[in-house]
Amino acid sequence: MTATEGVKMTTESLSPATSVEAVADQVRTAAGPLHIVGGGTHMMCKSSNPALSLAALTGITLYEPGAMTMVARAGTPINEINDALAGEGQRLAFEPADWRGLLGTQGESTIGGVAAANISGPRRIQVGACRDHMIGVEFVDGTGRILKNGGRVMKNVTGYDLVKLMCGSWGTLGVLTELSFKVAAIPETEVTLVREGISDDAAVARLCEAMGTPYDLSGSAHLAISGNTKTCVRIEGLAASVSYRRDALLEEVCAGFEVLEGAASSELWNSIRDVSAFAQSDGAVWRASLKPTDAPALTAKMTEAGVNFDAIYDWSGGLVWLLVHSDQSAAASLIRNTVDSLKGHATLIRSAPSLQDVPRFQPQHSILRNIEAGLRSKFDPRGILNQGFMD
Amino acid sequence: MEMPSPNPMILARKTTIVDRLRAVLPDDAVIDDETETRAYECDALTAYRCPPLAAVLPSSTEEVAAVLKVCFEEGVPVVPRGSGTSLAGGALPTADCIILGVAKMNQVLETDYENRFVRVQTGRTNLSVTGAVEEEDFFYAPDPSSQLACAIAGNIAMNSGGAHCLKYGVTTNNLLGVTMVTMEGDVVEIGGAHLDAAGLDLLGVICGSEGQLGVVTEATLRILRKPEGARPVLVGFDSNEVAGQCVSDIIKAGVLPVAIEFMDRPIIEIAEKFAQAGYPLCEALLIIEVEGSEDEIQAQLKRIIEIAETHHPVALKESSNPAESAAIWLGRKSAFGAVGQVADYMCLDGTIPVSTLPAVLKGIQDLEKKYGLRVGNVFHAGDGNMHPLIMFDANKPGDLELCEAFGADILKLCVEVGGCLTGEHGVGIEKRDLMLAQYTADDLDIQMAVKDVFDPQWLLNPAKVFPLTSSDSRRAPAIAA
């Protein structure tokens, strides 16, 4: 994996800006395409263009625990934000992942990078994604204008919601400079119920059944690695409530599951969040988004075709992480075609040498492709911001 | 509120346009008689009325596509309409527009409990989405007050919220996919039954775009299993400040109620007189509702009551049965109607940072003196979404204008303290001309650039959301058509 090469500072790199005005100036005076970099830890794409670094645009600018809102500059390290929130018993509920192990990157993940990639963890099934928690954005468009959308309040329908459009746009619509989030209290207790040896389709069926109970799961995942499986559900909340829901789940859906508490529980979910099982490995890593009950159909097709792979089913199967060990090209076409026929999509998160020509994102149907191209031409008329990153 | 003058060339071609619409729709789906089009002259912002050129009521996505194709070719503006419950004038016609109503499209297309979604035509009402899944104990979470009447189409257009979105989020957080028809008549699918749509988050920008980017005909909505039970507690305080502090402390403590509703003295008095819910007559009342099993409810209420007691409440009533719960909610739910009995009123919708609540309520009191009109406050306190109700007399000349000026001042105050003009009702025409109080000209330009991409001719609901002076140059080609 050579993802880090693109983020190395070249002689052409711009000096890291310390203000939004400086970022705007760098964009306005750019002679050609730029490569926007936060901490470089989620970087999937290589680029030889000069780097526009946000690493020096840091700091939490507003934090009101009683209003559950936090505003930070884009280059602020996620760890700094996590620490500040934890000091008040709060957190970013969407569980931003740490992909450094997965992508072989180094450095500090930044809040801007998390927002640009809409990185969300297992709790997405309960509380929503990064895009659901982001409530305001300041960004610099491709002409160097400093623009704002949303704000610092949780309910806001004033004009178009460009906050969501910017979240997950991988820097192709603008340079994120400041972001507002709603935050949530860290619950008193968490408990995980886990069982080994359940087959993939039985596990997904079980997870969907558990999600359909009133017990408010905050994690629902199944790991199938090297022939061993582990099926896990998580519940969080007040201690009295968690123990009630634990017992109800054990009785109604999760018979024979073991109970994990405290650190054993949180470490398991951190590893699912960070896709740790696929770190320090070779081979392409795919992230498929599907209707949960369609997930086993995708992996069954791969097995049938003789592809050697491991799978992590998060979000009850709605998100399938695939580590492909062999036959990369054949597996790539199979994955893309199968998810397309299932009306889902797949992103190539970590490429392999034989996949240089495979697009990172699932090709869109023509009308949507035209709309996306139209938006990019309005937000970045010169085509200088992370060009091609979402192709 | 000013509306653009109708294009005389469109008015002159009415017969041709109506004939072309009749050619693609069943006869009873095109309404052009001048008495019948009056049914579509306004939405719930009744102070403004204008019958449209014609109204159409298609029954399928294909018929919507056919209508839009005709309108695109004829250069006729189209105002999409759900159930017409917008408080912001989102469905207000102009004399040269076609009203495209989705009311006939109310079918449930797919129900999937395993994957927890339902796919519906967007003319279906909000409450009947829950109605379609409650036999399996599921529900659709966003619950705007108008949920009995309002359509999913309008919920998507305005990104509607409701009392329970503190826990469950608003429409955009519960919308998985849409089938949308573009102004040119192309049908696109965005998102689906999976959680993350591919590519740019177009779903995110379509939700809340007030019918300006396309006509959404089908929606895939997330459904959730109903909690085992829910119960409110009513707490009264002798000042708004203390009630506001109590809200903040509950949130900080990490208990997540599904709703925290706030009423001030004017509303308490009017609602109590009307509904006789047994409310204590004090300065501020909170209704805090929690959900779960019996044990969970008790554990959460215990924690909330402990916090409330540190603020020395003047009244505290915990519900012990469904009848008491209903009584606690009765006054709140009938508050708008109760105010309507004593005066005409305008309902505002600004959101503020929760910490600024006491200061904003004080600011509103000062403005009451300036304008000589009364205001009652009833709102979703947990997320700072205020609903000041300004009472006026519609029959008194000048009172509506005075009320609008007062409302504008309140909304500007919301923006000044770090909030926004509208939390869940939308901009429509009502807040259109205040947009520059919240956004710069450039901020609005990039939003309008999004519309340029979806609807280059600016034919879809063109006179809404953006100040007319800001959108003038973009709407001009349509007017010249």
JSON list of N, CA and C in Angstrom, two decimals, chain A residues 64 66 68 124 131-132 145 147-150 152 155 157-160 164 185 188 211-212 241 244-245 289 291-293 315 343 345 367 372, chain B residues 114-116 172-173 188 194-196 200-201 212 225 228 248 251 254 293 296 303 351 353 355 380 383 385 418 422 424 438-439 443 445 447:
[
{"chain": "A", "resi": 64, "resn": "GLU", "atom": "N", "xyz": [-19.98, 23.69, 24.29]},
{"chain": "A", "resi": 64, "resn": "GLU", "atom": "CA", "xyz": [-21.01, 23.91, 25.31]},
{"chain": "A", "resi": 64, "resn": "GLU", "atom": "C", "xyz": [-21.62, 22.57, 25.69]},
{"chain": "A", "resi": 66, "resn": "GLY", "atom": "N", "xyz": [-23.68, 21.71, 27.95]},
{"chain": "A", "resi": 66, "resn": "GLY", "atom": "CA", "xyz": [-25.11, 21.75, 28.26]},
{"chain": "A", "resi": 66, "resn": "GLY", "atom": "C", "xyz": [-25.98, 21.87, 27.02]},
{"chain": "A", "resi": 68, "resn": "MET", "atom": "N", "xyz": [-24.83, 20.39, 24.20]},
{"chain": "A", "resi": 68, "resn": "MET", "atom": "CA", "xyz": [-24.35, 19.26, 23.41]},
{"chain": "A", "resi": 68, "resn": "MET", "atom": "C", "xyz": [-23.79, 19.69, 22.05]},
{"chain": "A", "resi": 124, "resn": "ARG", "atom": "N", "xyz": [-23.35, 3.70, 14.20]},
{"chain": "A", "resi": 124, "resn": "ARG", "atom": "CA", "xyz": [-24.14, 4.32, 13.13]},
{"chain": "A", "resi": 124, "resn": "ARG", "atom": "C", "xyz": [-25.56, 3.76, 13.03]},
{"chain": "A", "resi": 131, "resn": "ARG", "atom": "N", "xyz": [-22.37, 12.36, 9.12]},
{"chain": "A", "resi": 131, "resn": "ARG", "atom": "CA", "xyz": [-23.20, 13.39, 8.47]},
{"chain": "A", "resi": 131, "resn": "ARG", "atom": "C", "xyz": [-24.45, 13.74, 9.29]},
{"chain": "A", "resi": 132, "resn": "ASP", "atom": "N", "xyz": [-24.91, 12.83, 10.14]},
{"chain": "A", "resi": 132, "resn": "ASP", "atom": "CA", "xyz": [-26.09, 13.10, 10.95]},
{"chain": "A", "resi": 132, "resn": "ASP", "atom": "C", "xyz": [-25.73, 13.92, 12.19]},
{"chain": "A", "resi": 145, "resn": "ARG", "atom": "N", "xyz": [-13.58, 31.49, -2.09]},
{"chain": "A", "resi": 145, "resn": "ARG", "atom": "CA", "xyz": [-14.58, 32.16, -1.23]},
{"chain": "A", "resi": 145, "resn": "ARG", "atom": "C", "xyz": [-14.71, 31.40, 0.09]},
{"chain": "A", "resi": 147, "resn": "LEU", "atom": "N", "xyz": [-17.13, 30.21, 2.83]},
{"chain": "A", "resi": 147, "resn": "LEU", "atom": "CA", "xyz": [-18.57, 30.02, 2.86]},
{"chain": "A", "resi": 147, "resn": "LEU", "atom": "C", "xyz": [-19.00, 29.28, 4.11]},
{"chain": "A", "resi": 148, "resn": "LYS", "atom": "N", "xyz": [-20.23, 29.56, 4.54]},
{"chain": "A", "resi": 148, "resn": "LYS", "atom": "CA", "xyz": [-20.76, 28.87, 5.72]},
{"chain": "A", "resi": 148, "resn": "LYS", "atom": "C", "xyz": [-22.12, 28.25, 5.42]},
{"chain": "A", "resi": 149, "resn": "ASN", "atom": "N", "xyz": [-22.40, 27.17, 6.11]},
{"chain": "A", "resi": 149, "resn": "ASN", "atom": "CA", "xyz": [-23.73, 26.58, 6.02]},
{"chain": "A", "resi": 149, "resn": "ASN", "atom": "C", "xyz": [-24.05, 25.93, 7.35]},
{"chain": "A", "resi": 150, "resn": "GLY", "atom": "N", "xyz": [-25.36, 25.87, 7.70]},
{"chain": "A", "resi": 150, "resn": "GLY", "atom": "CA", "xyz": [-25.73, 25.32, 9.00]},
{"chain": "A", "resi": 150, "resn": "GLY", "atom": "C", "xyz": [-25.26, 26.28, 10.08]},
{"chain": "A", "resi": 152, "resn": "ARG", "atom": "N", "xyz": [-24.58, 26.19, 14.72]},
{"chain": "A", "resi": 152, "resn": "ARG", "atom": "CA", "xyz": [-24.19, 25.45, 15.94]},
{"chain": "A", "resi": 152, "resn": "ARG", "atom": "C", "xyz": [-25.41, 25.00, 16.71]},
{"chain": "A", "resi": 155, "resn": "LYS", "atom": "N", "xyz": [-31.25, 21.82, 15.45]},
{"chain": "A", "resi": 155, "resn": "LYS", "atom": "CA", "xyz": [-32.33, 21.79, 14.46]},
{"chain": "A", "resi": 155, "resn": "LYS", "atom": "C", "xyz": [-32.23, 23.05, 13.61]},
{"chain": "A", "resi": 157, "resn": "VAL", "atom": "N", "xyz": [-33.26, 24.25, 9.53]},
{"chain": "A", "resi": 157, "resn": "VAL", "atom": "CA", "xyz": [-33.67, 23.98, 8.15]},
{"chain": "A", "resi": 157, "resn": "VAL", "atom": "C", "xyz": [-33.64, 25.28, 7.34]},
{"chain": "A", "resi": 158, "resn": "THR", "atom": "N", "xyz": [-32.73, 26.18, 7.74]},
{"chain": "A", "resi": 158, "resn": "THR", "atom": "CA", "xyz": [-32.65, 27.48, 7.08]},
{"chain": "A", "resi": 158, "resn": "THR", "atom": "C", "xyz": [-31.84, 27.36, 5.79]},
{"chain": "A", "resi": 159, "resn": "GLY", "atom": "N", "xyz": [-32.51, 27.25, 4.67]},
{"chain": "A", "resi": 159, "resn": "GLY", "atom": "CA", "xyz": [-31.82, 27.09, 3.39]},
{"chain": "A", "resi": 159, "resn": "GLY", "atom": "C", "xyz": [-31.40, 25.65, 3.17]},
{"chain": "A", "resi": 160, "resn": "TYR", "atom": "N", "xyz": [-30.65, 25.43, 2.10]},
{"chain": "A", "resi": 160, "resn": "TYR", "atom": "CA", "xyz": [-30.25, 24.06, 1.75]},
{"chain": "A", "resi": 160, "resn": "TYR", "atom": "C", "xyz": [-29.24, 23.51, 2.75]},
{"chain": "A", "resi": 164, "resn": "LYS", "atom": "N", "xyz": [-24.48, 18.40, 4.91]},
{"chain": "A", "resi": 164, "resn": "LYS", "atom": "CA", "xyz": [-24.46, 16.99, 4.53]},
{"chain": "A", "resi": 164, "resn": "LYS", "atom": "C", "xyz": [-23.75, 16.81, 3.19]},
{"chain": "A", "resi": 185, "resn": "ALA", "atom": "N", "xyz": [-23.74, 12.30, 25.55]},
{"chain": "A", "resi": 185, "resn": "ALA", "atom": "CA", "xyz": [-23.18, 11.85, 26.81]},
{"chain": "A", "resi": 185, "resn": "ALA", "atom": "C", "xyz": [-22.65, 10.42, 26.69]},
{"chain": "A", "resi": 188, "resn": "GLU", "atom": "N", "xyz": [-23.50, 5.34, 31.08]},
{"chain": "A", "resi": 188, "resn": "GLU", "atom": "CA", "xyz": [-22.95, 4.77, 32.32]},
{"chain": "A", "resi": 188, "resn": "GLU", "atom": "C", "xyz": [-22.30, 3.41, 32.07]},
{"chain": "A", "resi": 211, "resn": "MET", "atom": "N", "xyz": [-32.10, -6.28, 16.13]},
{"chain": "A", "resi": 211, "resn": "MET", "atom": "CA", "xyz": [-32.35, -4.86, 15.84]},
{"chain": "A", "resi": 211, "resn": "MET", "atom": "C", "xyz": [-33.85, -4.55, 15.84]},
{"chain": "A", "resi": 212, "resn": "GLY", "atom": "N", "xyz": [-34.65, -5.57, 15.62]},
{"chain": "A", "resi": 212, "resn": "GLY", "atom": "CA", "xyz": [-36.10, -5.38, 15.59]},
{"chain": "A", "resi": 212, "resn": "GLY", "atom": "C", "xyz": [-36.76, -5.49, 16.96]},
{"chain": "A", "resi": 241, "resn": "SER", "atom": "N", "xyz": [-30.93, -0.13, 33.17]},
{"chain": "A", "resi": 241, "resn": "SER", "atom": "CA", "xyz": [-31.54, -0.36, 31.87]},
{"chain": "A", "resi": 241, "resn": "SER", "atom": "C", "xyz": [-30.75, -1.39, 31.06]},
{"chain": "A", "resi": 244, "resn": "TYR", "atom": "N", "xyz": [-31.36, -4.94, 32.31]},
{"chain": "A", "resi": 244, "resn": "TYR", "atom": "CA", "xyz": [-32.68, -5.42, 31.89]},
{"chain": "A", "resi": 244, "resn": "TYR", "atom": "C", "xyz": [-32.65, -5.85, 30.43]},
{"chain": "A", "resi": 245, "resn": "ARG", "atom": "N", "xyz": [-32.07, -5.02, 29.57]},
{"chain": "A", "resi": 245, "resn": "ARG", "atom": "CA", "xyz": [-32.06, -5.32, 28.13]},
{"chain": "A", "resi": 245, "resn": "ARG", "atom": "C", "xyz": [-31.15, -6.52, 27.83]},
{"chain": "A", "resi": 289, "resn": "SER", "atom": "N", "xyz": [-21.90, -1.36, 0.87]},
{"chain": "A", "resi": 289, "resn": "SER", "atom": "CA", "xyz": [-23.08, -0.86, 1.56]},
{"chain": "A", "resi": 289, "resn": "SER", "atom": "C", "xyz": [-24.31, -1.50, 0.93]},
{"chain": "A", "resi": 291, "resn": "LYS", "atom": "N", "xyz": [-28.45, -3.53, 1.72]},
{"chain": "A", "resi": 291, "resn": "LYS", "atom": "CA", "xyz": [-29.54, -3.87, 2.63]},
{"chain": "A", "resi": 291, "resn": "LYS", "atom": "C", "xyz": [-29.02, -5.04, 3.48]},
{"chain": "A", "resi": 292, "resn": "PRO", "atom": "N", "xyz": [-29.13, -4.99, 4.82]},
{"chain": "A", "resi": 292, "resn": "PRO", "atom": "CA", "xyz": [-28.48, -6.02, 5.64]},
{"chain": "A", "resi": 292, "resn": "PRO", "atom": "C", "xyz": [-28.71, -7.47, 5.19]},
{"chain": "A", "resi": 293, "resn": "THR", "atom": "N", "xyz": [-29.96, -7.83, 4.89]},
{"chain": "A", "resi": 293, "resn": "THR", "atom": "CA", "xyz": [-30.21, -9.25, 4.56]},
{"chain": "A", "resi": 293, "resn": "THR", "atom": "C", "xyz": [-29.63, -9.66, 3.20]},
{"chain": "A", "resi": 315, "resn": "TRP", "atom": "N", "xyz": [-23.13, -3.14, 11.15]},
{"chain": "A", "resi": 315, "resn": "TRP", "atom": "CA", "xyz": [-24.50, -2.62, 10.95]},
{"chain": "A", "resi": 315, "resn": "TRP", "atom": "C", "xyz": [-25.45, -3.75, 10.54]},
{"chain": "A", "resi": 343, "resn": "LYS", "atom": "N", "xyz": [-28.61, -3.35, -5.65]},
{"chain": "A", "resi": 343, "resn": "LYS", "atom": "CA", "xyz": [-28.92, -1.93, -5.45]},
{"chain": "A", "resi": 343, "resn": "LYS", "atom": "C", "xyz": [-28.08, -1.28, -4.33]},
{"chain": "A", "resi": 345, "resn": "HIS", "atom": "N", "xyz": [-23.73, -0.43, -3.10]},
{"chain": "A", "resi": 345, "resn": "HIS", "atom": "CA", "xyz": [-22.51, 0.06, -3.75]},
{"chain": "A", "resi": 345, "resn": "HIS", "atom": "C", "xyz": [-21.30, -0.37, -2.94]},
{"chain": "A", "resi": 367, "resn": "ILE", "atom": "N", "xyz": [-27.54, 9.95, -14.86]},
{"chain": "A", "resi": 367, "resn": "ILE", "atom": "CA", "xyz": [-28.16, 11.22, -14.43]},
{"chain": "A", "resi": 367, "resn": "ILE", "atom": "C", "xyz": [-27.47, 11.72, -13.15]},
{"chain": "A", "resi": 372, "resn": "GLU", "atom": "N", "xyz": [-23.65, 15.22, -10.15]},
{"chain": "A", "resi": 372, "resn": "GLU", "atom": "CA", "xyz": [-22.42, 15.37, -9.35]},
{"chain": "A", "resi": 372, "resn": "GLU", "atom": "C", "xyz": [-21.39, 16.22, -10.09]},
{"chain": "B", "resi": 114, "resn": "GLU", "atom": "N", "xyz": [-37.39, -6.92, 8.72]},
{"chain": "B", "resi": 114, "resn": "GLU", "atom": "CA", "xyz": [-36.03, -7.42, 8.98]},
{"chain": "B", "resi": 114, "resn": "GLU", "atom": "C", "xyz": [-35.00, -6.32, 8.77]},
{"chain": "B", "resi": 115, "resn": "ASN", "atom": "N", "xyz": [-35.16, -5.59, 7.66]},
{"chain": "B", "resi": 115, "resn": "ASN", "atom": "CA", "xyz": [-34.21, -4.53, 7.36]},
{"chain": "B", "resi": 115, "resn": "ASN", "atom": "C", "xyz": [-34.69, -3.16, 7.85]},
{"chain": "B", "resi": 116, "resn": "ARG", "atom": "N", "xyz": [-35.80, -3.16, 8.51]},
{"chain": "B", "resi": 116, "resn": "ARG", "atom": "CA", "xyz": [-36.36, -1.98, 9.18]},
{"chain": "B", "resi": 116, "resn": "ARG", "atom": "C", "xyz": [-36.56, -0.78, 8.25]},
{"chain": "B", "resi": 172, "resn": "THR", "atom": "N", "xyz": [-34.36, 14.07, 7.83]},
{"chain": "B", "resi": 172, "resn": "THR", "atom": "CA", "xyz": [-33.14, 13.71, 7.11]},
{"chain": "B", "resi": 172, "resn": "THR", "atom": "C", "xyz": [-32.39, 12.55, 7.76]},
{"chain": "B", "resi": 173, "resn": "ASN", "atom": "N", "xyz": [-32.54, 12.38, 9.06]},
{"chain": "B", "resi": 173, "resn": "ASN", "atom": "CA", "xyz": [-31.87, 11.29, 9.76]},
{"chain": "B", "resi": 173, "resn": "ASN", "atom": "C", "xyz": [-32.62, 9.97, 9.64]},
{"chain": "B", "resi": 188, "resn": "VAL", "atom": "N", "xyz": [-34.96, 9.70, -11.16]},
{"chain": "B", "resi": 188, "resn": "VAL", "atom": "CA", "xyz": [-33.71, 9.22, -10.56]},
{"chain": "B", "resi": 188, "resn": "VAL", "atom": "C", "xyz": [-33.98, 8.54, -9.22]},
{"chain": "B", "resi": 194, "resn": "HIS", "atom": "N", "xyz": [-30.26, 0.67, 1.92]},
{"chain": "B", "resi": 194, "resn": "HIS", "atom": "CA", "xyz": [-28.99, 0.64, 2.67]},
{"chain": "B", "resi": 194, "resn": "HIS", "atom": "C", "xyz": [-28.78, 1.98, 3.37]},
{"chain": "B", "resi": 195, "resn": "LEU", "atom": "N", "xyz": [-27.87, 2.00, 4.35]},
{"chain": "B", "resi": 195, "resn": "LEU", "atom": "CA", "xyz": [-27.74, 3.18, 5.20]},
{"chain": "B", "resi": 195, "resn": "LEU", "atom": "C", "xyz": [-27.02, 4.34, 4.53]},
{"chain": "B", "resi": 196, "resn": "ASP", "atom": "N", "xyz": [-25.94, 4.08, 3.81]},
{"chain": "B", "resi": 196, "resn": "ASP", "atom": "CA", "xyz": [-25.17, 5.16, 3.20]},
{"chain": "B", "resi": 196, "resn": "ASP", "atom": "C", "xyz": [-25.39, 5.16, 1.70]},
{"chain": "B", "resi": 200, "resn": "LEU", "atom": "N", "xyz": [-21.72, 11.58, -3.73]},
{"chain": "B", "resi": 200, "resn": "LEU", "atom": "CA", "xyz": [-22.00, 12.76, -2.91]},
{"chain": "B", "resi": 200, "resn": "LEU", "atom": "C", "xyz": [-23.35, 12.57, -2.21]},
{"chain": "B", "resi": 201, "resn": "ASP", "atom": "N", "xyz": [-23.51, 13.24, -1.07]},
{"chain": "B", "resi": 201, "resn": "ASP", "atom": "CA", "xyz": [-24.73, 13.06, -0.28]},
{"chain": "B", "resi": 201, "resn": "ASP", "atom": "C", "xyz": [-25.86, 13.92, -0.87]},
{"chain": "B", "resi": 212, "resn": "GLN", "atom": "N", "xyz": [-37.47, 22.55, -4.41]},
{"chain": "B", "resi": 212, "resn": "GLN", "atom": "CA", "xyz": [-36.82, 23.36, -5.44]},
{"chain": "B", "resi": 212, "resn": "GLN", "atom": "C", "xyz": [-35.87, 22.57, -6.33]},
{"chain": "B", "resi": 225, "resn": "ARG", "atom": "N", "xyz": [-38.54, -0.19, 16.03]},
{"chain": "B", "resi": 225, "resn": "ARG", "atom": "CA", "xyz": [-39.42, -0.90, 16.94]},
{"chain": "B", "resi": 225, "resn": "ARG", "atom": "C", "xyz": [-39.88, 0.04, 18.04]},
{"chain": "B", "resi": 228, "resn": "GLU", "atom": "N", "xyz": [-41.04, -0.12, 24.78]},
{"chain": "B", "resi": 228, "resn": "GLU", "atom": "CA", "xyz": [-42.05, -0.85, 25.55]},
{"chain": "B", "resi": 228, "resn": "GLU", "atom": "C", "xyz": [-43.05, 0.08, 26.23]},
{"chain": "B", "resi": 248, "resn": "SER", "atom": "N", "xyz": [-30.61, 22.19, 30.70]},
{"chain": "B", "resi": 248, "resn": "SER", "atom": "CA", "xyz": [-29.18, 22.04, 30.45]},
{"chain": "B", "resi": 248, "resn": "SER", "atom": "C", "xyz": [-28.56, 20.96, 31.33]},
{"chain": "B", "resi": 251, "resn": "ILE", "atom": "N", "xyz": [-29.54, 17.40, 30.22]},
{"chain": "B", "resi": 251, "resn": "ILE", "atom": "CA", "xyz": [-28.78, 16.99, 29.03]},
{"chain": "B", "resi": 251, "resn": "ILE", "atom": "C", "xyz": [-27.36, 16.61, 29.41]},
{"chain": "B", "resi": 254, "resn": "GLY", "atom": "N", "xyz": [-26.51, 13.13, 30.97]},
{"chain": "B", "resi": 254, "resn": "GLY", "atom": "CA", "xyz": [-26.41, 11.93, 30.16]},
{"chain": "B", "resi": 254, "resn": "GLY", "atom": "C", "xyz": [-27.68, 11.10, 30.10]},
{"chain": "B", "resi": 293, "resn": "SER", "atom": "N", "xyz": [-38.59, 0.06, 29.24]},
{"chain": "B", "resi": 293, "resn": "SER", "atom": "CA", "xyz": [-39.37, -0.86, 30.06]},
{"chain": "B", "resi": 293, "resn": "SER", "atom": "C", "xyz": [-39.72, -0.14, 31.36]},
{"chain": "B", "resi": 296, "resn": "GLU", "atom": "N", "xyz": [-36.69, 0.67, 33.37]},
{"chain": "B", "resi": 296, "resn": "GLU", "atom": "CA", "xyz": [-35.89, 1.71, 32.72]},
{"chain": "B", "resi": 296, "resn": "GLU", "atom": "C", "xyz": [-36.51, 3.08, 32.89]},
{"chain": "B", "resi": 303, "resn": "ARG", "atom": "N", "xyz": [-33.59, 9.80, 38.04]},
{"chain": "B", "resi": 303, "resn": "ARG", "atom": "CA", "xyz": [-32.44, 10.67, 37.79]},
{"chain": "B", "resi": 303, "resn": "ARG", "atom": "C", "xyz": [-32.89, 12.08, 37.42]},
{"chain": "B", "resi": 351, "resn": "THR", "atom": "N", "xyz": [-34.32, 28.55, 16.06]},
{"chain": "B", "resi": 351, "resn": "THR", "atom": "CA", "xyz": [-33.60, 27.70, 17.01]},
{"chain": "B", "resi": 351, "resn": "THR", "atom": "C", "xyz": [-32.46, 28.50, 17.63]},
{"chain": "B", "resi": 353, "resn": "PRO", "atom": "N", "xyz": [-29.05, 28.34, 20.70]},
{"chain": "B", "resi": 353, "resn": "PRO", "atom": "CA", "xyz": [-28.28, 27.50, 21.61]},
{"chain": "B", "resi": 353, "resn": "PRO", "atom": "C", "xyz": [-29.00, 27.44, 22.96]},
{"chain": "B", "resi": 355, "resn": "SER", "atom": "N", "xyz": [-28.18, 27.31, 25.89]},
{"chain": "B", "resi": 355, "resn": "SER", "atom": "CA", "xyz": [-27.63, 28.16, 26.96]},
{"chain": "B", "resi": 355, "resn": "SER", "atom": "C", "xyz": [-28.16, 29.59, 26.89]},
{"chain": "B", "resi": 380, "resn": "HIS", "atom": "N", "xyz": [-39.63, 23.05, 21.82]},
{"chain": "B", "resi": 380, "resn": "HIS", "atom": "CA", "xyz": [-38.81, 21.86, 22.07]},
{"chain": "B", "resi": 380, "resn": "HIS", "atom": "C", "xyz": [-37.51, 22.34, 22.71]},
{"chain": "B", "resi": 383, "resn": "ASP", "atom": "N", "xyz": [-33.58, 20.75, 22.22]},
{"chain": "B", "resi": 383, "resn": "ASP", "atom": "CA", "xyz": [-32.74, 21.12, 21.08]},
{"chain": "B", "resi": 383, "resn": "ASP", "atom": "C", "xyz": [-32.84, 22.61, 20.74]},
{"chain": "B", "resi": 385, "resn": "ASN", "atom": "N", "xyz": [-35.26, 24.52, 19.87]},
{"chain": "B", "resi": 385, "resn": "ASN", "atom": "CA", "xyz": [-36.16, 24.92, 18.78]},
{"chain": "B", "resi": 385, "resn": "ASN", "atom": "C", "xyz": [-37.38, 25.64, 19.39]},
{"chain": "B", "resi": 418, "resn": "GLY", "atom": "N", "xyz": [-26.55, 33.13, 18.00]},
{"chain": "B", "resi": 418, "resn": "GLY", "atom": "CA", "xyz": [-25.88, 31.93, 17.48]},
{"chain": "B", "resi": 418, "resn": "GLY", "atom": "C", "xyz": [-26.84, 30.88, 16.95]},
{"chain": "B", "resi": 422, "resn": "THR", "atom": "N", "xyz": [-35.01, 29.14, 11.22]},
{"chain": "B", "resi": 422, "resn": "THR", "atom": "CA", "xyz": [-36.05, 28.12, 11.24]},
{"chain": "B", "resi": 422, "resn": "THR", "atom": "C", "xyz": [-35.47, 26.75, 11.58]},
{"chain": "B", "resi": 424, "resn": "GLU", "atom": "N", "xyz": [-37.57, 23.81, 11.96]},
{"chain": "B", "resi": 424, "resn": "GLU", "atom": "CA", "xyz": [-38.28, 22.67, 11.39]},
{"chain": "B", "resi": 424, "resn": "GLU", "atom": "C", "xyz": [-39.41, 23.03, 10.43]},
{"chain": "B", "resi": 438, "resn": "GLN", "atom": "N", "xyz": [-28.89, 35.76, 8.27]},
{"chain": "B", "resi": 438, "resn": "GLN", "atom": "CA", "xyz": [-28.13, 34.59, 8.71]},
{"chain": "B", "resi": 438, "resn": "GLN", "atom": "C", "xyz": [-26.95, 34.28, 7.80]},
{"chain": "B", "resi": 439, "resn": "TYR", "atom": "N", "xyz": [-27.13, 34.51, 6.52]},
{"chain": "B", "resi": 439, "resn": "TYR", "atom": "CA", "xyz": [-26.09, 34.12, 5.55]},
{"chain": "B", "resi": 439, "resn": "TYR", "atom": "C", "xyz": [-25.58, 35.33, 4.77]},
{"chain": "B", "resi": 443, "resn": "ASP", "atom": "N", "xyz": [-22.77, 32.98, 0.72]},
{"chain": "B", "resi": 443, "resn": "ASP", "atom": "CA", "xyz": [-23.35, 31.75, 1.30]},
{"chain": "B", "resi": 443, "resn": "ASP", "atom": "C", "xyz": [-24.63, 31.38, 0.55]},
{"chain": "B", "resi": 445, "resn": "ASP", "atom": "N", "xyz": [-25.35, 32.40, -2.52]},
{"chain": "B", "resi": 445, "resn": "ASP", "atom": "CA", "xyz": [-25.01, 32.12, -3.92]},
{"chain": "B", "resi": 445, "resn": "ASP", "atom": "C", "xyz": [-24.65, 30.65, -4.12]},
{"chain": "B", "resi": 447, "resn": "GLN", "atom": "N", "xyz": [-25.69, 28.15, -2.35]},
{"chain": "B", "resi": 447, "resn": "GLN", "atom": "CA", "xyz": [-26.92, 27.35, -2.25]},
{"chain": "B", "resi": 447, "resn": "GLN", "atom": "C", "xyz": [-27.71, 27.45, -3.57]}
]
